[in-house]
Amino acid sequence: MTGDHNPFRGLRLDAIDATRRRFLTVTGAAMGLAVVGSLPGLASADGSAVELTQLPEYPFALGVASGDPLSDSVVLWTRLAPRPLEPFGGLGPRPVMVLWQVAEDPDFRRVVRSGSARARREESYSVHVDVQGLRPWREYWYRFRVGRHVSPVGRTRTAPAPGDSPQALRFAFASCQAYWEGFYTAYRDLAAHEHDVVFHLGDYLYEYGVGVGAGVRQQQLPADTLRETVTLDEYRSRYALYKLDADLQAAHASAPWIVTMDDHEVENNWADEIPEGNTPTPTRNEFLVRRANAFRAWWEHMPVRLSQQPIGPDVQLYRRFQYGDLVRFNLMDTRQYRDDQAAGDGSDSPNPGSLDPNRTITGAEQERWLLDGFAERSARWEVLAHQTAIAQLDTRAGADVIVPMDTWDGYVASRQRVLGGAAERGVRNLVSIAGDLHRSVVSELKADYADPAAPVIGTEFVGTSISSGRDGMDNDEGGLTILAENPHVKFSNFQRGYVRVEVTPERWLADYRVVDRVTVPDGTVSTRTLLAVEDGDPSIHVVGGQA
């Protein structure tokens, strides 16, 4: 900023260092894979870091974000990238000092926290600031500065204090945003509404090349975007491409996000250490290197804490977020610890693999974490926020049952243990929110779908994709079959969009927002249906629109 009024005047350029761990190294512009360690050429003659405080070009082309809100803290994120699609965003080898501010008003008249952070080359000049000492259940605004360059302003919000009883929580959830298949009109709509928090449930990017002309977007892009992502440079470039979208930036700036990942952040349908099998990384060792690259780039581009920083090919994704005694979110990871898909993946009838009592989609440790949490009964609404459908989804008309092996249908014992465990522990209102299917599906949850008399334990709201699958339609043949063959499924839709939710002590209200067309920049967004679940009753009620 220029002129006499400089709200950043007086901030100290203190460096913020984090512990680094080394895993593997490979060649390429990144000089290392998801490997954290010093790079050469970063020190002055006396051994101290040489830092830049001025940049000739605007560095905030990828926008700003906040995330992982707690009652007294929130993470602020940005990544310096004057030329976003070049390695390291077009920046040289030296660290860059970034100033940040948090205020109680969007004009920054009441600044309550401020400081500085070092953007480093080995983290691709990303910045993660864990701002402490904030007040519970409050709105804040934040921004960054490097020299004369000031970032866009973002809005964030902390969670309620432990033991508080908020009267309402308003949040949104989304997933699956293939860049080349559609515009992010749904995010423009999401940003226009005020949410307390936003969940992204996976497939933030796709590893596939975007194709000549970037599909419906018709853009001229660098050659590396035409390739499938394998190296760290390629994953970083793909995140940068996605984050250049103005509607996605607006959605990030509108509220704090809580993010997990699914398969395409690495590659399609991977399972633990097992690659899909028909990819550029056919062996397990090569896949672990690729997984480490993907995890590293994910962390560099997400508003998450240092505790989510990956160590080689491992990252801690599952964690909890409490909104007083109203809602608790169990953010899950159904990729990193799962057994390989049964029956060679795809869709199949229930089989010895999918029915094997020893197989798991969560891993034993995460399953115990879930069940122990259920026993605490700390909130009126207990939410599983994760990647893909728990409910059985028979996808073939007629007597034969054919279900997808990549969803919880391929891990029946996991479904029985988790849902049955929730019932045994007296969970009052169990709700699952998920994505992955590129369609909206709302279902009643049962531990045993083979038993027609099995009780309904909870409710599941699967949201459609932001853009993956292009325009879609109100219902395709697959959706009509799902409705006809699965009596526990109460709603299906095959358009693009996202879901807004309002939770009160009395009810859960889901607003399915759909876009008429995503293959053009200015589609129309509307409410397709409003569905409610009442406290203590997992059945689904239509309160607006059509079922």
XYZ file of C-alpha atoms in Angstrom:
547
model
C 0.000 0.000 0.000
C 1.119 3.556 -0.576
C 0.461 6.890 1.072
C 0.538 7.951 4.728
C -2.050 5.439 5.934
C -0.285 2.079 6.180
C -2.136 -0.411 8.392
C 0.856 -2.774 8.283
C 3.345 -0.225 9.671
C 5.227 -1.490 12.685
C 4.876 -5.226 12.069
C 8.075 -7.141 12.736
C 9.528 -9.482 10.137
C 9.823 -12.488 12.459
C 10.592 -15.804 10.782
C 8.345 -18.754 11.523
C 10.147 -22.074 11.205
C 8.642 -25.548 11.380
C 10.250 -28.944 11.897
C 11.240 -30.580 8.613
C 11.620 -34.245 7.807
C 13.289 -35.859 4.808
C 11.771 -38.820 2.972
C 12.913 -39.267 -0.643
C 14.495 -37.173 -3.356
C 14.015 -37.187 -7.084
C 15.142 -34.992 -9.915
C 13.110 -32.126 -11.334
C 12.652 -28.438 -10.721
C 11.419 -29.117 -7.195
C 14.755 -30.853 -6.308
C 12.855 -33.192 -4.026
C 9.630 -34.944 -3.676
C 7.533 -34.417 -0.660
C 10.719 -34.002 1.095
C 11.359 -31.415 3.450
C 14.790 -30.180 4.093
C 16.884 -27.177 3.220
C 17.585 -26.365 -0.387
C 20.950 -24.944 -1.435
C 21.494 -21.267 -2.001
C 19.240 -19.965 0.774
C 21.804 -18.605 3.196
C 23.986 -15.521 3.360
C 27.687 -15.615 4.121
C 27.083 -15.586 7.882
C 24.636 -18.479 7.632
C 21.451 -16.483 8.196
C 18.536 -16.644 5.798
C 18.387 -13.945 3.154
C 14.800 -12.802 2.778
C 12.951 -10.775 0.208
C 10.517 -8.151 1.423
C 9.719 -6.713 -2.007
C 8.471 -8.438 -5.159
C 8.167 -6.735 -8.542
C 5.044 -8.671 -9.542
C 1.730 -9.225 -7.753
C 2.201 -12.463 -5.758
C -1.367 -13.285 -4.650
C -2.726 -14.648 -7.934
C -3.952 -17.822 -6.174
C -6.040 -15.940 -3.629
C -6.351 -16.530 0.108
C -8.078 -19.064 2.314
C -8.688 -20.009 5.919
C -9.468 -23.334 7.482
C -9.633 -25.847 10.324
C -11.467 -23.448 12.681
C -11.290 -24.057 16.425
C -12.876 -21.988 19.164
C -9.726 -19.881 19.617
C -7.773 -20.256 16.388
C -7.933 -20.613 12.640
C -5.392 -21.299 9.894
C -4.716 -18.602 7.287
C -3.310 -19.636 3.916
C -1.879 -18.107 0.795
C 0.768 -19.071 -1.729
C 3.020 -16.549 -3.394
C 2.962 -17.161 -7.144
C 3.515 -14.181 -9.463
C 3.582 -16.643 -12.391
C 1.469 -19.477 -11.023
C 1.990 -22.131 -13.695
C 5.786 -21.921 -13.560
C 7.841 -23.964 -11.087
C 7.792 -22.301 -7.652
C 5.331 -19.754 -9.000
C 8.096 -17.962 -10.874
C 9.984 -17.004 -7.700
C 13.737 -17.319 -7.134
C 15.514 -19.280 -4.396
C 15.276 -16.848 -1.482
C 12.549 -16.866 1.217
C 9.963 -14.105 1.164
C 8.633 -12.449 4.303
C 4.859 -12.117 4.353
C 2.943 -9.858 6.748
C -0.549 -10.843 7.898
C -3.399 -9.230 9.802
C -6.654 -10.386 11.387
C -9.366 -7.845 12.200
C -12.855 -7.762 13.640
C -14.137 -5.728 10.697
C -13.651 -5.924 6.911
C -12.080 -2.435 6.836
C -9.363 -3.445 9.319
C -10.084 -0.641 11.754
C -9.969 -3.142 14.655
C -6.899 -5.306 14.031
C -6.639 -7.931 16.783
C -3.782 -10.137 15.580
C -0.870 -9.528 13.224
C 2.532 -10.944 12.467
C 4.827 -12.278 9.790
C 5.642 -15.602 8.190
C 8.423 -16.815 5.943
C 7.371 -18.227 2.565
C 10.008 -20.783 1.634
C 11.013 -22.367 -1.639
C 10.817 -25.947 -0.299
C 7.129 -25.319 0.470
C 6.575 -23.683 -2.910
C 6.162 -20.323 -1.135
C 2.979 -21.372 0.612
C 2.080 -19.789 3.935
C 0.195 -21.470 6.789
C -0.422 -19.216 9.797
C -2.140 -20.762 12.818
C -3.623 -17.647 14.418
C -4.120 -18.156 18.161
C -6.000 -16.238 20.828
C -9.163 -15.487 18.866
C -12.598 -15.244 20.466
C -15.090 -18.109 20.098
C -17.897 -18.041 17.517
C -16.780 -14.736 15.990
C -16.355 -13.434 12.465
C -12.928 -12.140 11.467
C -11.328 -10.767 8.332
C -7.736 -11.309 7.248
C -5.219 -10.289 4.589
C -1.550 -10.635 3.659
C 1.078 -8.236 2.369
C 4.445 -8.474 0.647
C 6.030 -5.065 0.114
C 3.522 -2.887 -1.683
C 1.333 -5.834 -2.683
C -1.759 -6.524 -0.555
C -3.835 -9.682 -0.946
C -7.606 -9.925 -1.290
C -9.482 -9.871 2.005
C -10.876 -13.118 3.347
C -13.651 -13.721 5.874
C -13.355 -16.447 8.489
C -15.146 -17.594 11.642
C -14.117 -19.462 14.768
C -16.057 -22.339 16.320
C -18.099 -21.953 19.519
C -16.434 -22.438 22.878
C -16.539 -25.962 24.346
C -19.840 -26.509 26.103
C -21.622 -23.659 24.314
C -25.057 -24.269 22.812
C -25.311 -22.480 19.451
C -28.840 -22.154 18.163
C -27.879 -22.764 14.536
C -24.973 -23.771 12.320
C -24.942 -22.952 8.617
C -22.451 -24.799 6.458
C -21.951 -26.074 2.925
C -20.225 -29.109 1.437
C -18.870 -29.811 -2.024
C -16.637 -32.218 -3.961
C -15.379 -33.264 -7.407
C -14.367 -30.315 -9.581
C -12.817 -31.505 -12.843
C -11.437 -28.279 -14.290
C -11.997 -29.078 -17.960
C -15.561 -30.375 -17.604
C -17.259 -27.281 -16.287
C -17.162 -23.799 -14.845
C -17.322 -23.322 -11.081
C -20.654 -21.518 -11.070
C -21.710 -23.430 -7.969
C -18.829 -21.843 -6.052
C -19.979 -18.386 -7.119
C -23.342 -19.179 -5.550
C -21.722 -20.638 -2.446
C -19.654 -17.470 -1.983
C -22.795 -15.319 -2.206
C -24.228 -16.962 0.926
C -22.838 -16.574 4.405
C -21.651 -19.869 5.860
C -20.034 -20.616 9.185
C -17.822 -23.242 7.552
C -17.431 -25.098 4.232
C -16.416 -28.752 3.832
C -14.612 -30.104 0.788
C -14.919 -33.886 0.715
C -12.458 -34.850 -1.988
C -11.381 -34.671 -5.623
C -10.290 -31.052 -5.305
C -8.305 -31.696 -8.457
C -7.964 -34.520 -10.976
C -4.680 -36.123 -11.895
C -5.678 -36.475 -15.547
C -4.387 -34.032 -18.119
C -6.839 -31.232 -18.799
C -6.713 -31.773 -22.556
C -6.045 -29.407 -25.419
C -7.921 -26.177 -24.781
C -8.900 -27.236 -21.233
C -12.191 -28.746 -22.395
C -15.176 -26.434 -22.098
C -12.954 -23.592 -20.836
C -11.060 -23.200 -24.130
C -7.784 -21.949 -22.672
C -4.252 -22.069 -23.979
C -2.231 -23.796 -21.255
C 1.343 -25.021 -20.775
C 2.201 -28.464 -22.106
C 2.578 -30.016 -18.654
C -1.133 -29.551 -17.963
C -1.857 -32.000 -20.774
C -0.072 -34.790 -18.888
C -1.218 -36.903 -15.962
C 0.332 -35.669 -12.731
C 3.149 -37.782 -11.301
C 5.953 -35.448 -10.195
C 5.784 -32.835 -7.458
C 6.122 -30.058 -10.023
C 3.147 -31.438 -11.944
C 0.900 -31.676 -8.885
C 1.867 -28.160 -7.827
C 1.114 -26.801 -11.283
C -2.273 -28.556 -11.363
C -3.301 -27.059 -8.010
C -2.227 -23.653 -9.256
C -4.347 -24.040 -12.392
C -7.444 -24.950 -10.378
C -6.862 -22.187 -7.854
C -6.647 -19.557 -10.580
C -10.423 -19.881 -10.957
C -12.043 -16.698 -9.624
C -15.183 -18.433 -8.333
C -13.160 -20.985 -6.378
C -11.070 -18.148 -4.907
C -14.235 -16.304 -3.883
C -15.614 -19.414 -2.179
C -12.395 -19.879 -0.227
C -12.385 -16.218 0.832
C -16.016 -16.358 1.979
C -15.646 -18.769 4.943
C -13.207 -21.165 6.592
C -12.857 -24.521 4.855
C -12.316 -27.969 6.339
C -10.799 -30.283 3.732
C -9.991 -33.940 3.283
C -9.050 -35.765 0.075
C -10.303 -38.708 -1.951
C -8.617 -40.572 -4.805
C -7.999 -38.101 -7.628
C -5.732 -35.911 -5.534
C -3.326 -38.825 -6.121
C -4.790 -41.121 -8.790
C -8.095 -42.815 -9.528
C -9.247 -45.486 -7.044
C -5.966 -45.978 -5.209
C -6.133 -48.008 -2.005
C -3.486 -47.667 0.716
C -0.181 -48.561 -0.992
C -1.875 -50.063 -4.045
C -2.107 -48.025 -7.255
C -4.982 -48.339 -9.672
C -2.883 -50.591 -11.872
C -3.143 -48.974 -15.303
C -1.277 -45.750 -14.582
C 2.178 -44.264 -15.200
C 3.271 -45.616 -11.745
C 2.716 -49.381 -11.892
C 4.860 -50.567 -8.951
C 4.213 -50.004 -5.243
C 7.507 -48.216 -4.634
C 6.908 -45.873 -7.541
C 3.386 -45.300 -6.312
C 4.591 -44.352 -2.827
C 6.850 -41.730 -4.374
C 3.928 -40.424 -6.395
C 1.686 -40.461 -3.313
C 4.254 -38.459 -1.384
C 4.399 -35.910 -4.205
C 0.621 -35.621 -4.251
C 0.314 -35.288 -0.472
C 3.018 -32.637 -0.377
C 1.321 -30.519 -3.051
C -2.066 -30.970 -1.327
C -0.690 -29.628 1.953
C 1.013 -26.696 0.244
C -2.307 -25.605 -1.275
C -4.776 -26.264 1.569
C -5.589 -24.151 4.671
C -4.564 -26.844 7.150
C -2.252 -26.947 10.151
C 1.335 -28.116 10.420
C -0.023 -31.307 12.006
C -1.440 -32.175 8.567
C 1.942 -31.686 6.908
C 2.778 -35.045 5.305
C 5.803 -37.117 6.219
C 6.734 -38.754 2.950
C 3.764 -40.815 1.724
C 1.795 -40.452 4.974
C -0.541 -37.671 6.084
C -2.889 -37.309 9.057
C -6.261 -36.502 7.502
C -8.866 -37.704 9.991
C -9.676 -35.253 12.775
C -12.658 -33.743 14.629
C -14.331 -30.341 14.741
C -16.770 -29.477 17.509
C -19.492 -26.830 17.289
C -20.535 -26.689 20.917
C -23.074 -29.290 21.950
C -24.932 -28.877 18.642
C -22.758 -30.634 16.021
C -19.567 -32.651 15.956
C -17.892 -33.410 12.619
C -15.735 -36.517 12.256
C -13.619 -35.792 9.182
C -12.539 -39.139 7.786
C -9.957 -40.748 5.526
C -11.245 -43.714 3.506
C -8.250 -44.014 1.152
C -5.040 -44.241 3.109
C -5.864 -47.315 5.230
C -8.365 -49.286 3.147
C -7.947 -52.798 1.823
C -7.785 -53.151 -1.944
C -11.138 -53.042 -3.687
C -12.884 -56.407 -3.893
C -13.506 -58.299 -7.141
C -10.991 -56.245 -9.070
C -12.827 -52.962 -8.415
C -15.704 -51.769 -10.621
C -19.219 -52.997 -9.773
C -20.153 -56.518 -8.758
C -22.622 -58.500 -6.723
C -21.838 -58.951 -3.014
C -18.920 -61.408 -3.008
C -16.476 -63.095 -0.641
C -14.191 -60.072 -0.808
C -16.806 -57.398 -0.158
C -18.354 -59.527 2.624
C -15.062 -60.513 4.276
C -15.407 -59.580 7.988
C -11.711 -58.727 8.224
C -11.679 -56.124 5.454
C -11.814 -52.428 6.212
C -12.280 -49.088 4.460
C -11.117 -47.028 7.454
C -8.314 -49.083 8.975
C -8.503 -50.440 12.519
C -7.101 -47.360 14.268
C -9.477 -44.891 12.602
C -12.414 -47.230 13.269
C -11.571 -47.303 16.988
C -11.261 -43.512 16.938
C -14.773 -43.279 15.484
C -16.339 -45.731 17.903
C -14.656 -44.176 20.929
C -15.935 -40.796 19.800
C -19.468 -42.093 19.420
C -19.382 -43.206 23.047
C -18.725 -39.613 24.176
C -22.100 -38.425 22.797
C -20.761 -34.867 22.920
C -23.205 -33.261 20.467
C -26.831 -33.573 19.426
C -25.820 -34.227 15.801
C -22.896 -36.613 15.112
C -21.652 -36.159 11.539
C -19.413 -38.373 9.425
C -17.789 -36.063 6.840
C -16.038 -38.236 4.291
C -15.550 -39.290 0.704
C -18.156 -41.725 -0.625
C -21.533 -43.347 0.039
C -22.070 -45.609 3.036
C -25.587 -46.646 1.958
C -26.065 -49.681 -0.251
C -26.597 -48.603 -3.867
C -27.888 -51.364 -6.129
C -27.199 -50.054 -9.627
C -28.866 -52.791 -11.725
C -32.570 -53.161 -12.434
C -34.053 -56.522 -11.585
C -33.419 -59.240 -9.045
C -29.614 -59.153 -9.188
C -27.870 -56.788 -6.769
C -24.882 -55.053 -8.332
C -23.054 -52.530 -6.164
C -19.860 -50.443 -6.540
C -16.771 -51.969 -4.960
C -15.077 -48.602 -4.337
C -17.795 -47.342 -1.928
C -18.701 -48.832 1.465
C -20.629 -51.508 -0.484
C -17.231 -53.087 -1.094
C -16.511 -53.096 2.650
C -19.721 -54.398 4.212
C -18.103 -55.352 7.524
C -16.823 -51.772 7.967
C -20.356 -50.490 7.424
C -21.774 -52.923 9.959
C -19.159 -52.140 12.592
C -19.385 -48.350 12.255
C -23.165 -48.019 11.948
C -23.878 -50.794 14.421
C -21.362 -49.232 16.795
C -23.147 -45.878 16.591
C -26.444 -47.534 17.514
C -24.892 -49.514 20.357
C -23.334 -46.357 21.806
C -26.563 -44.408 21.734
C -25.710 -41.790 19.109
C -28.733 -39.514 19.015
C -28.617 -38.249 15.415
C -26.108 -39.870 13.051
C -25.648 -38.104 9.719
C -23.246 -38.896 6.880
C -22.195 -36.269 4.323
C -20.191 -37.461 1.329
C -19.415 -36.901 -2.345
C -17.595 -38.877 -5.083
C -20.645 -40.154 -7.010
C -21.142 -37.092 -9.260
C -24.800 -37.290 -8.337
C -26.956 -36.404 -5.352
C -28.291 -39.346 -3.348
C -30.104 -39.092 -0.009
C -30.589 -42.329 1.912
C -31.541 -43.964 5.166
C -28.568 -45.716 6.780
C -28.793 -49.308 8.017
C -26.075 -51.528 9.402
C -27.428 -54.524 7.456
C -29.119 -53.960 4.113
C -29.519 -57.724 3.645
C -32.099 -57.683 6.461
C -35.330 -55.875 5.440
C -36.232 -55.515 9.125
C -32.938 -53.837 10.073
C -33.600 -50.520 11.828
C -32.703 -47.158 10.319
C -29.691 -45.844 12.233
C -28.985 -42.560 10.496
C -29.288 -40.450 7.376
C -26.902 -39.901 4.484
C -26.639 -36.842 2.240
C -24.370 -37.419 -0.768
C -23.696 -34.241 -2.689
C -23.137 -34.061 -6.427
C -20.039 -32.695 -8.148
C -19.147 -29.061 -8.687
C -18.301 -29.708 -12.352
C -17.284 -33.357 -12.917
C -19.662 -34.980 -15.398
C -20.536 -31.742 -17.232
C -24.140 -30.539 -17.248
C -26.024 -33.691 -16.348
C -29.812 -33.702 -16.085
C -32.488 -33.912 -13.427
C -32.222 -37.697 -13.396
C -30.487 -40.112 -15.710
C -31.141 -43.815 -16.181
C -28.666 -44.682 -13.433
C -30.393 -42.392 -10.940
C -33.830 -43.759 -11.761
C -32.518 -47.295 -11.265
C -31.025 -46.375 -7.893
C -34.385 -44.963 -6.794
C -36.293 -48.009 -8.016
C -33.959 -50.685 -6.601
C -33.115 -49.146 -3.226
C -36.176 -48.373 -1.078
C -33.952 -46.633 1.476
C -32.942 -44.018 -1.154
C -35.339 -41.077 -0.947
C -33.834 -38.574 -3.412
C -31.623 -38.684 -6.504
C -30.488 -35.996 -8.932
C -27.845 -35.919 -11.688
C -27.095 -32.203 -12.032
C -24.015 -30.355 -10.806
C -24.001 -28.241 -7.651
C -23.404 -28.372 -3.899
C -25.347 -28.639 -0.631
C -26.172 -25.961 1.964
C -27.181 -27.116 5.434
C -28.746 -25.402 8.418
C -28.623 -27.347 11.681
C -30.588 -26.403 14.782
C -31.318 -28.412 17.930
C -34.671 -29.359 16.384
C -33.764 -30.295 12.801
C -31.271 -30.711 9.961
C -32.287 -28.892 6.747
C -30.407 -29.679 3.505
C -30.741 -27.369 0.501
C -29.608 -29.078 -2.709
C -28.391 -26.273 -4.986
C -28.100 -27.243 -8.671
C -26.709 -25.529 -11.771
C -28.665 -25.820 -15.007
C -25.447 -25.764 -17.108
C -21.754 -25.804 -16.159
C -20.462 -26.018 -19.718
C -21.072 -22.273 -20.080
C -19.717 -19.590 -17.711
C -23.019 -18.178 -16.448
C -25.338 -21.021 -15.549
C -28.352 -20.519 -13.304
C -28.288 -21.898 -9.754
C -31.485 -22.850 -7.954
C -32.755 -25.045 -5.134
C -33.696 -28.481 -6.440
C -35.103 -29.743 -3.128
C -35.171 -28.989 0.596
C -34.939 -32.074 2.796
C -35.305 -32.171 6.569
C -34.451 -34.628 9.322
C -36.003 -34.029 12.733
C -34.125 -34.458 16.002
C -34.395 -38.064 17.138
C -35.967 -39.323 13.888
C -33.653 -40.345 10.994
C -36.432 -40.380 8.391
C -36.265 -37.884 5.517
C -38.950 -35.271 4.871
C -39.397 -33.086 1.791
C -40.108 -29.523 2.893
C -39.471 -27.675 -0.372
C -39.020 -28.414 -4.070
C -39.551 -31.987 -5.262
C -38.277 -35.351 -4.072
